[in-house]
Short mmCIF file of C-alpha atoms in Angstrom, two decimals:
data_model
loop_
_atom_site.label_atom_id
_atom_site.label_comp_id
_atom_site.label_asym_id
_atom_site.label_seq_id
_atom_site.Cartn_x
_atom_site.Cartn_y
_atom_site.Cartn_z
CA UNK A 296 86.86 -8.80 64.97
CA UNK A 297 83.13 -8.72 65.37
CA UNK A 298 80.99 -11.46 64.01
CA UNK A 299 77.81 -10.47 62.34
CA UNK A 300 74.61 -12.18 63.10
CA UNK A 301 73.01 -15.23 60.70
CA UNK A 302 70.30 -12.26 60.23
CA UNK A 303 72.37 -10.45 58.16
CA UNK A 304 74.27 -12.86 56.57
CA UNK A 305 71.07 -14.28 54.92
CA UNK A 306 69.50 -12.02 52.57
CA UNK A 307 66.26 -14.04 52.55
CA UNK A 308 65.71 -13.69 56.10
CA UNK A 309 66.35 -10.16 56.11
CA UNK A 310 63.72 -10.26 52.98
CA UNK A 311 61.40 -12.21 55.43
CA UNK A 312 61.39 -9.93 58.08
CA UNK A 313 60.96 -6.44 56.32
CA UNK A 314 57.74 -8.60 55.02
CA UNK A 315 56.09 -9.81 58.22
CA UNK A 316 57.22 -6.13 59.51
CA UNK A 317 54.99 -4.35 56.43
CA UNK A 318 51.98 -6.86 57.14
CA UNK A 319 52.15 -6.57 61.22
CA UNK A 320 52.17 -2.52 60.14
CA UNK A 321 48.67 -2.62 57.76
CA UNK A 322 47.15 -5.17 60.34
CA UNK A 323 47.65 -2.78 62.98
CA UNK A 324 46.33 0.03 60.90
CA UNK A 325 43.06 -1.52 59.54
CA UNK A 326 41.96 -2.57 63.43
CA UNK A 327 42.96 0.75 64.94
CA UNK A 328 41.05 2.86 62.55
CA UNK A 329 38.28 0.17 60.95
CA UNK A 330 36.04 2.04 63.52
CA UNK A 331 35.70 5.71 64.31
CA UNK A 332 33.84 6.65 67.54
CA UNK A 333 31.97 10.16 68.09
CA UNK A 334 30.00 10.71 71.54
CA UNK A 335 30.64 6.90 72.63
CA UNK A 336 28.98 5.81 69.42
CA UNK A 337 31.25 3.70 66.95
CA UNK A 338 30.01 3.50 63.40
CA UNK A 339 31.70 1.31 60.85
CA UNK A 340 33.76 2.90 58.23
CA UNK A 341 33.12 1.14 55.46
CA UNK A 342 29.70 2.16 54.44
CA UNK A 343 27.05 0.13 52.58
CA UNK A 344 26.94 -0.21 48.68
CA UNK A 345 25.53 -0.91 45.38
CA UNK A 346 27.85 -4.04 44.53
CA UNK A 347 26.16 -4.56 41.07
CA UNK A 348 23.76 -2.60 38.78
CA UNK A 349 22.41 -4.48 36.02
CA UNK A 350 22.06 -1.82 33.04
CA UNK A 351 25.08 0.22 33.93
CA UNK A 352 26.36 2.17 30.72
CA UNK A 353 23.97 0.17 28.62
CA UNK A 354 22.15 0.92 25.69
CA UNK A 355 18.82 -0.16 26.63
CA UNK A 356 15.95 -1.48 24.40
CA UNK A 357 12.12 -3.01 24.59
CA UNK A 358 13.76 -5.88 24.79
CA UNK A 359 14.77 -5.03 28.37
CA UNK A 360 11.81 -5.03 30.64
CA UNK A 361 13.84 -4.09 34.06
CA UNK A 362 17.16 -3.67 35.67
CA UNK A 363 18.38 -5.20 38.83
CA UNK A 364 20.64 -3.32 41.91
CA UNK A 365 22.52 -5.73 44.26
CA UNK A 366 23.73 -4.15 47.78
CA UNK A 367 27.00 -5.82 49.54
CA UNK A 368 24.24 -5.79 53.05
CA UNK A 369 20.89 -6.56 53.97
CA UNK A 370 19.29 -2.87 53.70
CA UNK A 371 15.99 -0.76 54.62
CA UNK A 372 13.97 -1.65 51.43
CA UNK A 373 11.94 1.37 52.70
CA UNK A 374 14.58 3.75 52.96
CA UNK A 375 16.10 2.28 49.70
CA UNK A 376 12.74 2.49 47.75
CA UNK A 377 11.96 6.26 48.92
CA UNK A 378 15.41 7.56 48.00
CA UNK A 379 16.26 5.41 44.53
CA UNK A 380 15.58 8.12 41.47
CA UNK A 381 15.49 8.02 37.93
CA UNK A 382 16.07 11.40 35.89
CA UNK A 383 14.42 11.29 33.45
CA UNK A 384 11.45 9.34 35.37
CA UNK A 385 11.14 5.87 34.05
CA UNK A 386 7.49 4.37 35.64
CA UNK A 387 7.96 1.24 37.37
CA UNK A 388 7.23 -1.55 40.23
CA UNK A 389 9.86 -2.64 42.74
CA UNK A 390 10.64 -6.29 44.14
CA UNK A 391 12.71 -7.69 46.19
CA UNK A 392 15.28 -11.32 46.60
CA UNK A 393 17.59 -10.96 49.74
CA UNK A 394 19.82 -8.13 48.87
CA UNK A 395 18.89 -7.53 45.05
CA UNK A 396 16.83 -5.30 44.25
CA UNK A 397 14.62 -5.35 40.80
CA UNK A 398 13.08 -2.76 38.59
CA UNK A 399 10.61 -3.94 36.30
CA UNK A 400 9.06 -1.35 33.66
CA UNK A 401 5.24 -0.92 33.40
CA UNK A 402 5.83 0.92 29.65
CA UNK A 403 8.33 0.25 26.91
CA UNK A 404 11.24 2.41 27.53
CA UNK A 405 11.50 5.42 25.33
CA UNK A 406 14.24 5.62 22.84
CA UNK A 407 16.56 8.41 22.46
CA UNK A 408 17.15 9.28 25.69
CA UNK A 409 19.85 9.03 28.45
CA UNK A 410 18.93 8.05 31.55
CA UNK A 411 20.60 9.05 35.69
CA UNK A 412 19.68 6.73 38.25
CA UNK A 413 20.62 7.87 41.98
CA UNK A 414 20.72 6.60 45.51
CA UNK A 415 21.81 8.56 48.55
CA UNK A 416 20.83 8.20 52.62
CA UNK A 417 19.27 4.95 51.99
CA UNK A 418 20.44 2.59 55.17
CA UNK A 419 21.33 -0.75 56.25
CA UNK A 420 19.22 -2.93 58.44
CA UNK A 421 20.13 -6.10 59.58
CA UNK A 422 17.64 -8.86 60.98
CA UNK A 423 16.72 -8.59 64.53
CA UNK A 424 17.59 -5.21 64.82
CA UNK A 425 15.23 -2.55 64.64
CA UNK A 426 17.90 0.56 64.55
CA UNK A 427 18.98 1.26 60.98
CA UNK A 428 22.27 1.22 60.47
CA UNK A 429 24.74 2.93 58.43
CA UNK A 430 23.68 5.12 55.30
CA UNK A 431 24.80 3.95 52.03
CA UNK A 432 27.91 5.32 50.08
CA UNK A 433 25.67 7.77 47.50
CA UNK A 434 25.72 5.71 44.23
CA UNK A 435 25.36 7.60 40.93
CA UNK A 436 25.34 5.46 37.55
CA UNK A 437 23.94 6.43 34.22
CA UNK A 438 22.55 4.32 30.85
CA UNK A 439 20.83 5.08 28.08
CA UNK A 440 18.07 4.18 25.98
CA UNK A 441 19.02 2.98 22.02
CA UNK A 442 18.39 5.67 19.26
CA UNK A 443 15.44 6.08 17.67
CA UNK A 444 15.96 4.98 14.15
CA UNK A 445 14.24 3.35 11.32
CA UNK A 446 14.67 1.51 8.20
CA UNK A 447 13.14 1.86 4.93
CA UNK A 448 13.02 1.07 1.06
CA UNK A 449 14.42 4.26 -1.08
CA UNK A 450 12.46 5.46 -3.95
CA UNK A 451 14.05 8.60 -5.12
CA UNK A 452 16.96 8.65 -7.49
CA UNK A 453 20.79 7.10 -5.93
CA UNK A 454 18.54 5.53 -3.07
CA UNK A 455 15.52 3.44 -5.49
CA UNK A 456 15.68 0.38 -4.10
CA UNK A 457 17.92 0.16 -1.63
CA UNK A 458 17.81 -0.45 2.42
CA UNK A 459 18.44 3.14 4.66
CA UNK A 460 18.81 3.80 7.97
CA UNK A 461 17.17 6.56 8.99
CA UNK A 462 18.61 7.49 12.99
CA UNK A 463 16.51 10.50 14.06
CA UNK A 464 18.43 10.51 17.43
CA UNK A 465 21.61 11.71 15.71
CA UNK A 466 19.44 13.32 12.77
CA UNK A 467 21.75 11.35 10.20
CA UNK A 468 21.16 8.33 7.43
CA UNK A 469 22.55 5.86 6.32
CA UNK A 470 22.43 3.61 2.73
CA UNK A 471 22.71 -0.29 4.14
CA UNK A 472 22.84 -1.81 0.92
CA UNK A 473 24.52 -1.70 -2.25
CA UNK A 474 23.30 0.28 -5.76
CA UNK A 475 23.08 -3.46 -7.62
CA UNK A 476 20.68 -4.90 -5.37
CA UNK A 477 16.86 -3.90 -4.98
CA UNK A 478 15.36 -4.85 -1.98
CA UNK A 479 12.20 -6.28 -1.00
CA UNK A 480 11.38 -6.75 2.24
CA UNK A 481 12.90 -6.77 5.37
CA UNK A 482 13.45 -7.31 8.93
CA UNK A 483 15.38 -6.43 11.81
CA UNK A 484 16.65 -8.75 14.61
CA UNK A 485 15.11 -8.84 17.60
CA UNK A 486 18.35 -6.42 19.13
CA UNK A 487 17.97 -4.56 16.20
CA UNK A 488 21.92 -4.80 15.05
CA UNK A 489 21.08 -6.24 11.71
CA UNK A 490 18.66 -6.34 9.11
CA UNK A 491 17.69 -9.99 7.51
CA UNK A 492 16.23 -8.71 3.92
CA UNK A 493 15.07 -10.31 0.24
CA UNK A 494 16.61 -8.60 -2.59
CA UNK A 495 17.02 -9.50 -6.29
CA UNK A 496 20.66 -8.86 -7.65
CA UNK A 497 20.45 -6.57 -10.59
CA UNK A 498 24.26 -8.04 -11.90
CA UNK A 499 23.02 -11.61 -12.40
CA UNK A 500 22.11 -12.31 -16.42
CA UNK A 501 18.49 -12.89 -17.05
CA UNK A 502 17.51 -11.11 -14.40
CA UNK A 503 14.35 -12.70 -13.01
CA UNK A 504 12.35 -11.15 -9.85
CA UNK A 505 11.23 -14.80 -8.67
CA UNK A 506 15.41 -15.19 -8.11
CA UNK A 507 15.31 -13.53 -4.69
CA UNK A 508 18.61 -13.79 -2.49
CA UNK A 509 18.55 -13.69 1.43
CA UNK A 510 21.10 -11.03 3.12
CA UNK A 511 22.10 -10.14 6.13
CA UNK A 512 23.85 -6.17 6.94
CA UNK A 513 25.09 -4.23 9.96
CA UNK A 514 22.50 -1.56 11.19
CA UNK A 515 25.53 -0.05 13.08
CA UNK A 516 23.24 -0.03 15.85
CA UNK A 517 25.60 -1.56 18.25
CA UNK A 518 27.75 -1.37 21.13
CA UNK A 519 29.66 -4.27 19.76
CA UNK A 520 32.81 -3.91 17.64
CA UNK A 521 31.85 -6.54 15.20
CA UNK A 522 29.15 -5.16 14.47
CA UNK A 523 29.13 -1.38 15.23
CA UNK A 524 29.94 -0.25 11.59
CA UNK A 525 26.95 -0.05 9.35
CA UNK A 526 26.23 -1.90 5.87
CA UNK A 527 28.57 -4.86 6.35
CA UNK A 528 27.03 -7.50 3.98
CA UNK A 529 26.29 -11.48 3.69
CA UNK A 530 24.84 -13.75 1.64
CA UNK A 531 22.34 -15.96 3.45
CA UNK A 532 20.27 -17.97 0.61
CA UNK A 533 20.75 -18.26 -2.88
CA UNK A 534 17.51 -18.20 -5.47
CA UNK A 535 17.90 -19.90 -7.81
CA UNK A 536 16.85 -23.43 -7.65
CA UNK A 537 13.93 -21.96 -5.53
CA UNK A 538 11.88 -18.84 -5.21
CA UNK A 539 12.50 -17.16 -1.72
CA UNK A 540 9.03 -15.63 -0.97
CA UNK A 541 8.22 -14.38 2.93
CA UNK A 542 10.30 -14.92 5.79
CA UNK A 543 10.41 -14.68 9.50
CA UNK A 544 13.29 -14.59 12.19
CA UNK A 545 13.00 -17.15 15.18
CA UNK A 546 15.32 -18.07 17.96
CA UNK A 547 16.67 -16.00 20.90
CA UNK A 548 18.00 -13.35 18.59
CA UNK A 549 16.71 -13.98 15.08
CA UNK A 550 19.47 -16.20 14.29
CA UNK A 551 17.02 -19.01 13.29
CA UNK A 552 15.22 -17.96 9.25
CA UNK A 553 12.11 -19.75 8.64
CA UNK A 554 11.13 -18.89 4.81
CA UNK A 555 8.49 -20.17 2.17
CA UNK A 556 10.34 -21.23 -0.80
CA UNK A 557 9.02 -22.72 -3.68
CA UNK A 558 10.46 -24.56 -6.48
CA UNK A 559 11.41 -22.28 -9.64
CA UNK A 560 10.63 -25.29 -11.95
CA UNK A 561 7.70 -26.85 -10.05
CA UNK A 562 5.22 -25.00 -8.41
CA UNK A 563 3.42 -27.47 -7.02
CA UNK A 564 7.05 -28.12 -4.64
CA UNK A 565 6.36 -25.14 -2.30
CA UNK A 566 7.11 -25.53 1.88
CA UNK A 567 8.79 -24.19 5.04
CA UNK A 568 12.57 -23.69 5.14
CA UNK A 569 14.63 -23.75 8.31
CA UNK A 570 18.09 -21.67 7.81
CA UNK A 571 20.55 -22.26 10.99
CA UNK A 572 24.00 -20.62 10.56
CA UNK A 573 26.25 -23.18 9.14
CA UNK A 574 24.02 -25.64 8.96
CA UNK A 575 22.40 -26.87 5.66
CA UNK A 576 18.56 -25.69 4.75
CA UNK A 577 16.32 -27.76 6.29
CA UNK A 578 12.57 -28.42 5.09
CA UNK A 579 10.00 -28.16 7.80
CA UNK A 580 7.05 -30.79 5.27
CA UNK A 581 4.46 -28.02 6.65
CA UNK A 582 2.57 -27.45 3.58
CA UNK A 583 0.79 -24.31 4.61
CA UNK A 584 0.12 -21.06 3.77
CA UNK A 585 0.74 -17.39 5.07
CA UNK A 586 2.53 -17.89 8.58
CA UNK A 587 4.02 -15.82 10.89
CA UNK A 588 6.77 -16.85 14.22
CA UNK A 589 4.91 -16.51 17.63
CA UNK A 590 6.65 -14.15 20.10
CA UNK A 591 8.79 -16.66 21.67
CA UNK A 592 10.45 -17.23 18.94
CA UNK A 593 10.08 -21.28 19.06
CA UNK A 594 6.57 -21.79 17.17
CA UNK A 595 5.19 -20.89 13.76
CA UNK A 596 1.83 -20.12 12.87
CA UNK A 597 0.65 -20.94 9.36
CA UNK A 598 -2.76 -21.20 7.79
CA UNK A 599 -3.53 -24.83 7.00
CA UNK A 600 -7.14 -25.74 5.55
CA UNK A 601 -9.60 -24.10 7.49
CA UNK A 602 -7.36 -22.83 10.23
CA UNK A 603 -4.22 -22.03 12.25
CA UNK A 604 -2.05 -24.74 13.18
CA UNK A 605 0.71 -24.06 15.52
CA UNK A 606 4.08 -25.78 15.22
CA UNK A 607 6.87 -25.92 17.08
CA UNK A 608 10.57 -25.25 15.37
CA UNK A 609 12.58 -28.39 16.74
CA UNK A 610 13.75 -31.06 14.86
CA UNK A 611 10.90 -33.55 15.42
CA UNK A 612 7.38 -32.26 14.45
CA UNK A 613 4.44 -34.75 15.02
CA UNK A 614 0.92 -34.41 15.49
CA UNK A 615 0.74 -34.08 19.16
CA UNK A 616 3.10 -31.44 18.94
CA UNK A 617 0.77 -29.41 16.55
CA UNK A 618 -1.88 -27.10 18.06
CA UNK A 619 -5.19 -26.29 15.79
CA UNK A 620 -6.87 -23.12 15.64
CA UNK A 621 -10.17 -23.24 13.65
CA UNK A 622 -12.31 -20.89 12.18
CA UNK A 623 -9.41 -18.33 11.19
CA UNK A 624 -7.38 -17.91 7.76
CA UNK A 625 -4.91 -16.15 8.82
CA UNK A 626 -2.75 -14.88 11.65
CA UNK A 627 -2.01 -11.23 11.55
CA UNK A 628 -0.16 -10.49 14.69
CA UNK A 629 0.87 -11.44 18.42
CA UNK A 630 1.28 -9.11 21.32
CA UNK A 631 4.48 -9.19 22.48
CA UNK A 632 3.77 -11.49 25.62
CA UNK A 633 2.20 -13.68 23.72
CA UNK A 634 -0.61 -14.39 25.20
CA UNK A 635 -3.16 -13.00 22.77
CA UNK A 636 -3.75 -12.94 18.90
CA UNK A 637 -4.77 -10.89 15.94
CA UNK A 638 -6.64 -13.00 13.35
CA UNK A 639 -8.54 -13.14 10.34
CA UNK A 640 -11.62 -14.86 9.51
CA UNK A 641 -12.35 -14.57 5.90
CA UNK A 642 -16.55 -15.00 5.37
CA UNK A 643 -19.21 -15.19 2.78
CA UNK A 644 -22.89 -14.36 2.53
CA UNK A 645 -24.05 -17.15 0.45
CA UNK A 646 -27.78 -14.86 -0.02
CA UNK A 647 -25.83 -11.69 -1.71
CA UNK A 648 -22.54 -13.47 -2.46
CA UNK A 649 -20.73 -10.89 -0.77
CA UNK A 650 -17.10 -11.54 0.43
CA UNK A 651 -16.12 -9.52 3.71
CA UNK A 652 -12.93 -9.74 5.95
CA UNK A 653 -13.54 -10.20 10.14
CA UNK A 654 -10.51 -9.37 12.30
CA UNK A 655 -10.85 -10.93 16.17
CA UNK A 656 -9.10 -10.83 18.88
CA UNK A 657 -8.04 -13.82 20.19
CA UNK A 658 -5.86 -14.92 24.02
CA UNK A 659 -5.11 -17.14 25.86
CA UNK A 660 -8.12 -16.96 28.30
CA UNK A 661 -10.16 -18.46 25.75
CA UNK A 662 -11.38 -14.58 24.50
CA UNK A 663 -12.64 -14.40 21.09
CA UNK A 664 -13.80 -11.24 20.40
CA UNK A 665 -14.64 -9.75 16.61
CA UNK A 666 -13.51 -6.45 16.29
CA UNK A 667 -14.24 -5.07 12.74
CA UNK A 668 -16.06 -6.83 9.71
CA UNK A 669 -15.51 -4.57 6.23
CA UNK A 670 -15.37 -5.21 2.70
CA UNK A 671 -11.78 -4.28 1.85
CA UNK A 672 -8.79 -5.77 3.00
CA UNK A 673 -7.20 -6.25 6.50
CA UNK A 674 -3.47 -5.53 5.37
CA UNK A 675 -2.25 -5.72 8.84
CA UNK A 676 -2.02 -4.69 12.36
CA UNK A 677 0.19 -4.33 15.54
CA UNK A 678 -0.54 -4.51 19.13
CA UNK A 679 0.65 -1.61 21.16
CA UNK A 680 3.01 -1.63 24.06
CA UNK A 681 0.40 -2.58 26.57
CA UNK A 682 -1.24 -4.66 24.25
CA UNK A 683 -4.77 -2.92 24.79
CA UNK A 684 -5.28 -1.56 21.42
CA UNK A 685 -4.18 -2.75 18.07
CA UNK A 686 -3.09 0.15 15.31
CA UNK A 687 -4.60 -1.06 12.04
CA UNK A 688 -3.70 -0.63 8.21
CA UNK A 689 -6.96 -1.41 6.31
CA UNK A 690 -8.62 -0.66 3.20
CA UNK A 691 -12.18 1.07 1.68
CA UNK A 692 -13.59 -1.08 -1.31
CA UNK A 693 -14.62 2.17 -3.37
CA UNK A 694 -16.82 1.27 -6.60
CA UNK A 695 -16.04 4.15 -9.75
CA UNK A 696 -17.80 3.69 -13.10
CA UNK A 697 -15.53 1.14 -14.18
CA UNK A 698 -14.07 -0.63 -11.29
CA UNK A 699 -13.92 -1.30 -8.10
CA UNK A 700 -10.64 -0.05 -6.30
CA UNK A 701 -8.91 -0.41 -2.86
CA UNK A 702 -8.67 3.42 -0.28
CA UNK A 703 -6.38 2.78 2.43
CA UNK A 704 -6.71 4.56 5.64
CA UNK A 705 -5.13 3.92 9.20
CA UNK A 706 -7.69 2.52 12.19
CA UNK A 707 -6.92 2.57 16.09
CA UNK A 708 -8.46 -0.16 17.79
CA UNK A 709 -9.51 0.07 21.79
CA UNK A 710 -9.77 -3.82 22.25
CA UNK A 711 -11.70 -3.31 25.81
CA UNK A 712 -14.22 -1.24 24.05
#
């Protein structure tokens, strides 16, 4: 009678074995063929790569000035920078952090467009060595930018009054808000998923148009499930203990509403709301004027007197934390850095008692710089992407035989010139 061996009488060393087998197996497989030789020259197998890029299959908006590619190895920035491509060409300046690479945008991206960025025969270098090495495994990723769309206030028939969505990318639009409410103004957020807007609600009794509400609704601008389907709707801020008047978003993403409300029974009780979500309205004690959020989203600017002040949106405001701008009634606009200013200067010629309306351009250098003086008004005005010239929307004081009356017309301003 033969007598078997403790090997196969215990099943967990036989399970042991067949595993140390299976490993010794791969081990020997990944150091016999990790390099392959051809005419006494070994190259490594495993070829260099792009480990991470930054705006792959991303909707991409001006709120994305660059994108970022990080390689697993330390490679030839010059073979890297000569091969990397962009279909359709996006214009741009290259710098460089160890292995990461980073893209940074001289113009605002264009909308409505998808994008191919490529990179093929670019090669590894490693310090000390002056031979290149290996050529990187071709990398091929694509993004796109976010349609080009637009909102607006209907005026014809089913769409009077209410918000659309107007997305000439996919040549389609959209109605945002419902029939009973009649909007006023609005804005989007600063990733353009929603739309913060002032609207009176046409269902309450005595209907009043100081009684504006504050909303919130789904562009459907979104990669995000929660908020990919248009005209989803909430209630922000009630009006009727005060009158909601002008608004502006602050914080990172617009999350932050800064509004001038004043008091339906008493005029005189006018300020500066702060509305956080789920926190209760907050009064800023500003007592100022027309305002406007600076581009960082974490100062206001409001006409106080006779001239800007500039206040931070914490929690604490004192008077070293307030910056004064004199001279100018009113801020009209901020390029989007920041660093430099459209404002108004309201005059008077005491000899002909003549009213007239300056707009300057103001930075951060310490550049003050008048740019038009008129007669009409100065409605408004927006820096363009470079922030060289300022697109203006102004108006001609035209006298007739009975009246005087307001021509608008459109102005492009060359700030250098």
């Amino acid at each position: 009678m033969m007598i078997k061996s403790s090997f196969f009488r215990e099943p967990i060393d036989r399970i042991c074995f067949i595993i140390i087998a299976i490993l010794s197996f791969v081990i020997i497989v990944l150091i016999g063929g990790s390099r392959i030789c051809n005419n006494s020259e070994c190259l490594l197998k495993n070829q260099p790569h792009v480990e991470e890029f930054s705006w792959q299959n991303q909707k991409i908006s001006t709120q994305d000035q660059g994108f970022s590619l990080i390689f697993d190895r330390p490679m030839s920035l010059e073979s890297v920078e000569e091969n990397l491509q962009i279909e359709p060409p996006l214009d741009g300046k290259i710098s460089w952090s160890g292995k990461r690479l980073v893209y940074t945008l001289n113009q605002v991206i264009p909308y409505g467009k998808n994008y191919r960025l490529s990179l093929k025969n670019a090669k590894e270098k490693f310090r000390g060595r002056e031979k290149l090495g290996a050529k990187i495994e071709p990398f091929i990723a694509e993004f796109q930018s976010r349609d080009r769309a637009f909102a607006y206030i209907g005026s014809q028939e089913d769409e009077s009054g209410r918000l659309i969505l107007n997305n000439s990318t996919k040549q389609n639009k959209t109605i945002l808000t419902p029939e009973y409410l009649t909007v006023i103004d609005f804005k989007f957020t600063p990733d353009t998923e929603k739309i913060i807007f002032s609207a009176i609600d046409e269902r309450k009794k005595n209907n009043d148009f100081k009684k504006l509400d504050l909303y919130e609704v789904t562009s459907g601008l979104s990669n995000d499930l929660t908020t990919k389907i248009p005209s989803q709707l909430r209630l922000i801020l009630e009006g009727e203990e005060y009158q909601n008047n002008k608004f502006d978003l602050a914080g990172k993403n617009g999350e932050i509403i800064i509004v001038q409300r004043i008091n339906n029974e008493d005029p005189r009780d006018f300020d500066l709301w702060k509305i956080e979500p789920g926190k209760i309205p907050q009064r800023l004690n500003t007592r100022g004027g027309d305002f406007t959020v600076t581009p960082d989203r974490k100062a206001i600017a409001i006409a106080q007197g006779e001239g800007i002040a500039i206040i931070p949106i914490g929690n604490e405001v004192n008077e070293s934390s307030i910056n004064f701008l004199p001279k100018y009634g009113q801020v009209l606009t901020f390029s989007a850095d920041g660093n430099s200013a459209a404002m108004i200067n309201f005059n008077k010629d005491n000899s002909e008692l003549r009213y007239t309306r300056s707009l300057f351009y103001v930075n951060n250098q310490g550049v003050e710089k008048e740019l038009i003086n008129i007669e009409g008004s100065i409605v408004d005005c927006k820096f363009n992407g470079n922030s060289k010239q300022l697109f203006c929307l102004l108006t001609e004081l035209v006298q007739t035989k009975t009246e005087f009356q307001e021509k608008p017309y459109f102005v492009g301003i060359d700030i250098q010139s």
